[in-house]
Coordinates of C-alpha atoms in Angstrom, one line a residue:
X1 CA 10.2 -1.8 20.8
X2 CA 9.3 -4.3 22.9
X3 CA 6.1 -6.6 22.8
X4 CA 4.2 -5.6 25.6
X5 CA 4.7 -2.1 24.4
X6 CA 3.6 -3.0 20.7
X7 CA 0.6 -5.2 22.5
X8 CA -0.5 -2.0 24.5
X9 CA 0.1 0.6 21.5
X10 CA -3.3 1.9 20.7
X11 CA -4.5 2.9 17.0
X12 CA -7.6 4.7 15.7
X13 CA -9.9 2.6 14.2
X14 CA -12.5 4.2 12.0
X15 CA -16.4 3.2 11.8
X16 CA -16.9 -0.2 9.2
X17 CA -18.6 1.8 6.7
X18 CA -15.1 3.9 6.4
X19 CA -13.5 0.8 6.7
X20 CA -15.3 -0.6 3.9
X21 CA -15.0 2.4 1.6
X22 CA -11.3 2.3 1.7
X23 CA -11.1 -1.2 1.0
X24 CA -13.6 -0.6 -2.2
X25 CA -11.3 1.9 -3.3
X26 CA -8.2 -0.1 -3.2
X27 CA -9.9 -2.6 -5.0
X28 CA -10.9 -0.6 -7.9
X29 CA -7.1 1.3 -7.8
X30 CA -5.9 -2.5 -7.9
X31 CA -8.4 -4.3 -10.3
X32 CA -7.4 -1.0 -12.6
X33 CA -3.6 -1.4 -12.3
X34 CA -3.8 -5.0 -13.5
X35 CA -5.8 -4.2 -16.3
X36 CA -3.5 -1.7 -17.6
X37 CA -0.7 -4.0 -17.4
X38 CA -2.3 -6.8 -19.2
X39 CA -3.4 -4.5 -21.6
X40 CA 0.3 -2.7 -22.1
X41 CA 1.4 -6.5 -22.3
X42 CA -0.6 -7.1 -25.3
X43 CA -0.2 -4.2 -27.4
X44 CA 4.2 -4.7 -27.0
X45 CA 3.1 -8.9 -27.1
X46 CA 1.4 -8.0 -30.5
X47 CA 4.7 -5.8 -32.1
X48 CA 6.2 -9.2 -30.8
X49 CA 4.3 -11.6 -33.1
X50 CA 4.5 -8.9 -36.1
X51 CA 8.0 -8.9 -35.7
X52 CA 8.0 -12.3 -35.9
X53 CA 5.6 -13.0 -38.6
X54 CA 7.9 -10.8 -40.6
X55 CA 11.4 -12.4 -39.8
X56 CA 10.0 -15.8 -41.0
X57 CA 7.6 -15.0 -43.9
X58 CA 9.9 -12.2 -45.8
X59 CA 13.0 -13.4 -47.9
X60 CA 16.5 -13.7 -46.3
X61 CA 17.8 -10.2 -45.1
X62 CA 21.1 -9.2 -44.3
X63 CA 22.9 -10.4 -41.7
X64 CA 24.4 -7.3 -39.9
X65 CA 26.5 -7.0 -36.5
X66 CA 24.9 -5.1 -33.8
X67 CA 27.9 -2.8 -33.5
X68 CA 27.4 -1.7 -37.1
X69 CA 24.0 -0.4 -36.7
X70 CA 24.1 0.6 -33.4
X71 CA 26.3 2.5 -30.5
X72 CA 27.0 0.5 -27.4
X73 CA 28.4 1.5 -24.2
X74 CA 28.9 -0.9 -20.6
X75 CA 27.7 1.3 -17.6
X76 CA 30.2 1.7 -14.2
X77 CA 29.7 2.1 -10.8
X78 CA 27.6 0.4 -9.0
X79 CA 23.8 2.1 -6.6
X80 CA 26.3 2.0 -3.5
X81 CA 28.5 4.4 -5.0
X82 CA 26.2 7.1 -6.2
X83 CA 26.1 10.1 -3.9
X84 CA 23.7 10.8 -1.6
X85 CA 21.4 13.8 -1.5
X86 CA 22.7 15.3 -4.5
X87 CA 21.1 18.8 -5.8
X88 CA 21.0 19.9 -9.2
X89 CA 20.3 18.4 -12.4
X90 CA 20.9 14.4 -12.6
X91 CA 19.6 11.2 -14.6
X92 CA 17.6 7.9 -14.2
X93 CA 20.6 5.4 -13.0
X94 CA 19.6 2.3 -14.2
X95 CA 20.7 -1.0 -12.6
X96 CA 20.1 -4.2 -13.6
X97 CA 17.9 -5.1 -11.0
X98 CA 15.6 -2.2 -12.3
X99 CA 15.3 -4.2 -15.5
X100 CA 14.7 -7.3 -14.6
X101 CA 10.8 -9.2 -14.8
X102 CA 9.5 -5.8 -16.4
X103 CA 5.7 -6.6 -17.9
X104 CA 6.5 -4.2 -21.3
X105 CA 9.6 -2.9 -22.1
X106 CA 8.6 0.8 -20.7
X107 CA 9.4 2.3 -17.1
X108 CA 7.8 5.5 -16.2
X109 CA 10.6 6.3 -13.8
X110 CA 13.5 4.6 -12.0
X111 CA 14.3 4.3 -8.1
X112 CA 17.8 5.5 -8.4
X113 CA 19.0 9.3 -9.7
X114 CA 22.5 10.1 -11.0
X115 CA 24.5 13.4 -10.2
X116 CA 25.5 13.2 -13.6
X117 CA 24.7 16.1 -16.2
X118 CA 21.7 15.8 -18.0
X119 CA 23.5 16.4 -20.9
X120 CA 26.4 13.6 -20.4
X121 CA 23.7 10.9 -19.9
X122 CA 22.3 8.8 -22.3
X123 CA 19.0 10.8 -24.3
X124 CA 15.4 9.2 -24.0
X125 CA 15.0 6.4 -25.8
X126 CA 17.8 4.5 -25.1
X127 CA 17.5 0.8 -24.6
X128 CA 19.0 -0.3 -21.1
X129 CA 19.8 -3.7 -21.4
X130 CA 21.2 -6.2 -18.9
X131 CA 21.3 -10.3 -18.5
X132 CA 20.6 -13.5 -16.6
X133 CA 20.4 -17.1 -17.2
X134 CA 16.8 -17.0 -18.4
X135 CA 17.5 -13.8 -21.0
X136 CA 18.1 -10.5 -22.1
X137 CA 15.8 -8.0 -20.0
X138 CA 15.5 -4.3 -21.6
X139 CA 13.6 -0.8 -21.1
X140 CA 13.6 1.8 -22.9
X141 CA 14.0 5.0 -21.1
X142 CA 11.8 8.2 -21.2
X143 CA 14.3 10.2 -19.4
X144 CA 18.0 10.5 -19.8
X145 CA 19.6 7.8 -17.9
X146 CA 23.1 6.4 -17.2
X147 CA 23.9 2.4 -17.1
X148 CA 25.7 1.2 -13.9
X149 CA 27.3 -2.1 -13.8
X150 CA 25.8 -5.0 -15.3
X151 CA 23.9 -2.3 -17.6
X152 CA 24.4 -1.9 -21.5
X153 CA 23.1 1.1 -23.1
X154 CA 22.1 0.7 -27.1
X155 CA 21.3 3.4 -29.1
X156 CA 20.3 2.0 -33.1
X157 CA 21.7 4.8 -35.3
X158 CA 18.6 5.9 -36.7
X159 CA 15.8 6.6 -34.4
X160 CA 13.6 5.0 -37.0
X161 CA 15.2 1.4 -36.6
X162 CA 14.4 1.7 -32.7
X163 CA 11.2 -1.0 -32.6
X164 CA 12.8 -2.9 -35.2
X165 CA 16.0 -3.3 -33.5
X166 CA 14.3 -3.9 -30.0
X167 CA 12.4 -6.8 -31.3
X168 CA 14.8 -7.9 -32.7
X169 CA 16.8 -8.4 -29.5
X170 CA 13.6 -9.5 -27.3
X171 CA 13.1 -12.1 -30.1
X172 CA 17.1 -13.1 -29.3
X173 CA 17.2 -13.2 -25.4
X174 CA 18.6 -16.0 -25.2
X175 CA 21.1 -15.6 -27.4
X176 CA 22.0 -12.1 -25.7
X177 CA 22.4 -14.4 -22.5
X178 CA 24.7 -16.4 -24.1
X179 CA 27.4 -14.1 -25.0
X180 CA 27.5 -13.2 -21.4
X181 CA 29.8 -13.8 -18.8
X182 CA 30.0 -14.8 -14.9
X183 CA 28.4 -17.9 -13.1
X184 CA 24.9 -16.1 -13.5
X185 CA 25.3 -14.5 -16.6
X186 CA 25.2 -11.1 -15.6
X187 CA 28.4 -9.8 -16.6
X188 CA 27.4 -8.6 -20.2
X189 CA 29.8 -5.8 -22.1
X190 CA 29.0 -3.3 -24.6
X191 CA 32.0 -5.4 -26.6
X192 CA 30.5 -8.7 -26.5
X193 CA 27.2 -7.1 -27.1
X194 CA 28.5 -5.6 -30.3
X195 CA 29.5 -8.7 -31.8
X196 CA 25.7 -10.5 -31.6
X197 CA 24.4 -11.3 -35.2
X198 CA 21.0 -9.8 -36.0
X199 CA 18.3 -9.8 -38.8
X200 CA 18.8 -6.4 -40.6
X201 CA 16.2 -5.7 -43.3
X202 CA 16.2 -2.9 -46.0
X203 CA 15.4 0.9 -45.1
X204 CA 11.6 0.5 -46.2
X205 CA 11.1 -2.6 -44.3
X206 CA 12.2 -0.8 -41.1
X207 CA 10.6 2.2 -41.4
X208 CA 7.3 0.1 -42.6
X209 CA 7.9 -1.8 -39.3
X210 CA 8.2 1.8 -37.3
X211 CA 5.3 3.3 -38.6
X212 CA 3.3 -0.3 -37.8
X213 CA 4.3 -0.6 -34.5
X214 CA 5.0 3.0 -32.7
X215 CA 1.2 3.3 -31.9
X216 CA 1.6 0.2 -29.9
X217 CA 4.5 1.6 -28.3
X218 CA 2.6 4.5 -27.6
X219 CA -0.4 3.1 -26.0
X220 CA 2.1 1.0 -24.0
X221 CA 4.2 4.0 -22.4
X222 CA 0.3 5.5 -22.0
X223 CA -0.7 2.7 -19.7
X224 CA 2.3 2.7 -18.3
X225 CA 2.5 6.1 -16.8
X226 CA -1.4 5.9 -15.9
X227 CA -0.1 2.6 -13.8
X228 CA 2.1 4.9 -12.1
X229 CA -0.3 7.5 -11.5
X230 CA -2.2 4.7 -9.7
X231 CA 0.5 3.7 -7.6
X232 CA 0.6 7.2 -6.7
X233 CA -2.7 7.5 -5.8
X234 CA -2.7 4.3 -3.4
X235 CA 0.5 6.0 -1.6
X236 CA -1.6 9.0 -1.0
X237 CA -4.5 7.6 0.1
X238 CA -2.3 5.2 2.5
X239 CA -0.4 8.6 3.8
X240 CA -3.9 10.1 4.5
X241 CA -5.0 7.3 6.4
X242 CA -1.6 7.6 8.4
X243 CA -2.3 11.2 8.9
X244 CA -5.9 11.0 10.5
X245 CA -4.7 8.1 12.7
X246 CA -1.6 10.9 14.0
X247 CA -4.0 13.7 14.5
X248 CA -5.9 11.3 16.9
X249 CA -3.6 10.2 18.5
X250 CA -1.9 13.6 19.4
X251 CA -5.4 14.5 20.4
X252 CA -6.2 11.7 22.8
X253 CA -3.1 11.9 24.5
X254 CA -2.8 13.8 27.9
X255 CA 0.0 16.4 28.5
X256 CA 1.5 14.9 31.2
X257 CA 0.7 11.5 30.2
X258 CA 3.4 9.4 28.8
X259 CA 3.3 9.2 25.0
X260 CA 3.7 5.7 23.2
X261 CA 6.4 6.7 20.8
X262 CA 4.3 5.4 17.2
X263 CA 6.4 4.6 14.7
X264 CA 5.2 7.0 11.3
X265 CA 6.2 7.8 8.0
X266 CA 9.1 9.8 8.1
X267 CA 7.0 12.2 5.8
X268 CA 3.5 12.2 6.5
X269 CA 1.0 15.1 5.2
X270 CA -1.2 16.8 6.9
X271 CA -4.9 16.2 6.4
X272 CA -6.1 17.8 3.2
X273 CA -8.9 19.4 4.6
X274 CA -9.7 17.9 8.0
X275 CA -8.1 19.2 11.4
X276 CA -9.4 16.9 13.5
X277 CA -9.5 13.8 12.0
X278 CA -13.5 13.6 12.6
X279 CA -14.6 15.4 9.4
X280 CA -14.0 11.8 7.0
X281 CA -16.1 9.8 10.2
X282 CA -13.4 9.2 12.3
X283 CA -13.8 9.8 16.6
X284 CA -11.5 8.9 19.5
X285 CA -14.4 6.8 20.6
X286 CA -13.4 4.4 17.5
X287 CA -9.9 4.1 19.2
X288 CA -9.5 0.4 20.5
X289 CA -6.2 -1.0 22.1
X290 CA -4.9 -4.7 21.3
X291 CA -5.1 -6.8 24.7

């Protein structure tokens, strides 16, 4: 597209008091979102400092090896070799750039889908965990998902040891980073991974520990997947926007008149309810050209 074309493309502009309404309502999506996610941040920030306030006020526990209280596995393949429009059942593929500067520890759902069976991939609540110089960075999956490269999957034995056993490796990212290999550290294995030294208190103390903080957990994922809802919200009200502005424009233009080819979304909705594009305020005569 060249400039003058770009300079001359004209675009339906709707009346200031529309104008202003959509800005109050991407406010209050936004203002919302962030409050969500400081408040996910502080319920998984508070299982942080009980985790902590146990590890250094209780009597010495058992060292124990990761590999002995949990299963381990290094993902393969990498997002360029997963297959492209493939139908049927799949799973989250998780990569590590998917994990990394997460605000909690919980994704609602990942970017990337594997053709693998449902019932080869790893089950929900699987930590995905990967590395860089400045740490480990983990999630914990809702759906089944498969690691690619540069991905560990950890599974703790017991379901029950889950919180315990992810606190335990948030409160040892750096040391997770350590047994990593490559210039960036980003070349962590399932192997090395099993070897890491970790606090391992009795039965009682775990499940104490479960039953403390799952309803922080909970709230978490809860806040989580109303963020997403959110998001989703924004996109639609973005794609309805885009929809009224195509109606116009299709309107306005003459039959024999030359059409500006207007780059869209590839997959833009019709109008709920409006035909015309007029109903929500909107009118050709709002239309305005860049000079």
């Amino acid at each position: 597209m060249s400039l003058d074309t770009l300079r001359s493309m004209p675009f339906p502009l709707p009346p200031p008091d529309i104008i202003t309404k959509y800005h109050r309502a991407f406010s209050l999506i936004e203002e919302k979102i962030d409050l969500h996610q400081e408040a996910a941040r502080a319920a998984v920030e508070l299982a942080d400092a009980i985790h902590d306030d146990w590890s250094t006020a209780s009597p010495v526990w058992e060292t124990r090896l990761l590999g002995e209280v949990a299963k381990a596995k290094t993902g393969m393949g990498s997002a360029r070799s997963l297959p492209r429009g493939t139908k049927g059942p799949g799973a989250d593929a998780i990569t590590p750039t998917d994990l990394f500067d997460l605000p909690v520890p919980h994704v609602e759902r990942f970017r990337l889908n594997s053709p693998a069976h449902v019932s080869e991939a790893w089950p929900p609540g699987t930590f995905m965990l990967t590395t860089r110089p400045d740490g480990a960075h983990i999630a914990v999956t809702q759906h089944p998902a498969s690691p690619t490269r540069g991905v560990v999957a950890v599974r703790p034995a017991d379901e029950k040891d889950s919180w315990w056993l992810l606190h335990e490796l948030r409160s040892r990212s750096n040391g997770v980073a350590q047994v990593a290999q490559g210039q960036n550290a980003r070349e962590i294995s399932a192997r090395a991974l099993s070897r890491l030294s970790i606090s391992w208190p009795d039965s009682t103390t775990r499940g104490d520990f479960h039953t403390l903080t799952d309803p922080l957990h909970a709230m978490a994922r809860q806040l989580v997947s109303e963020i997403t809802t959110l998001h989703d919200l924004k996109d639609a009200l973005l794609r309805d926007i885009s929809a009224k502005a195509g109606v116009l424009l299709e309107q306005d233009a003459e039959p024999d008149e030359e059409r500006v080819n207007v780059p869209r979304p590839s997959m833009v909705p019709a109008p709920r309810e409006a035909t015309t594009g007029h109903e929500s305020g909107w009118s050709s005569v709002n239309r305005r050209a860049s000079q």
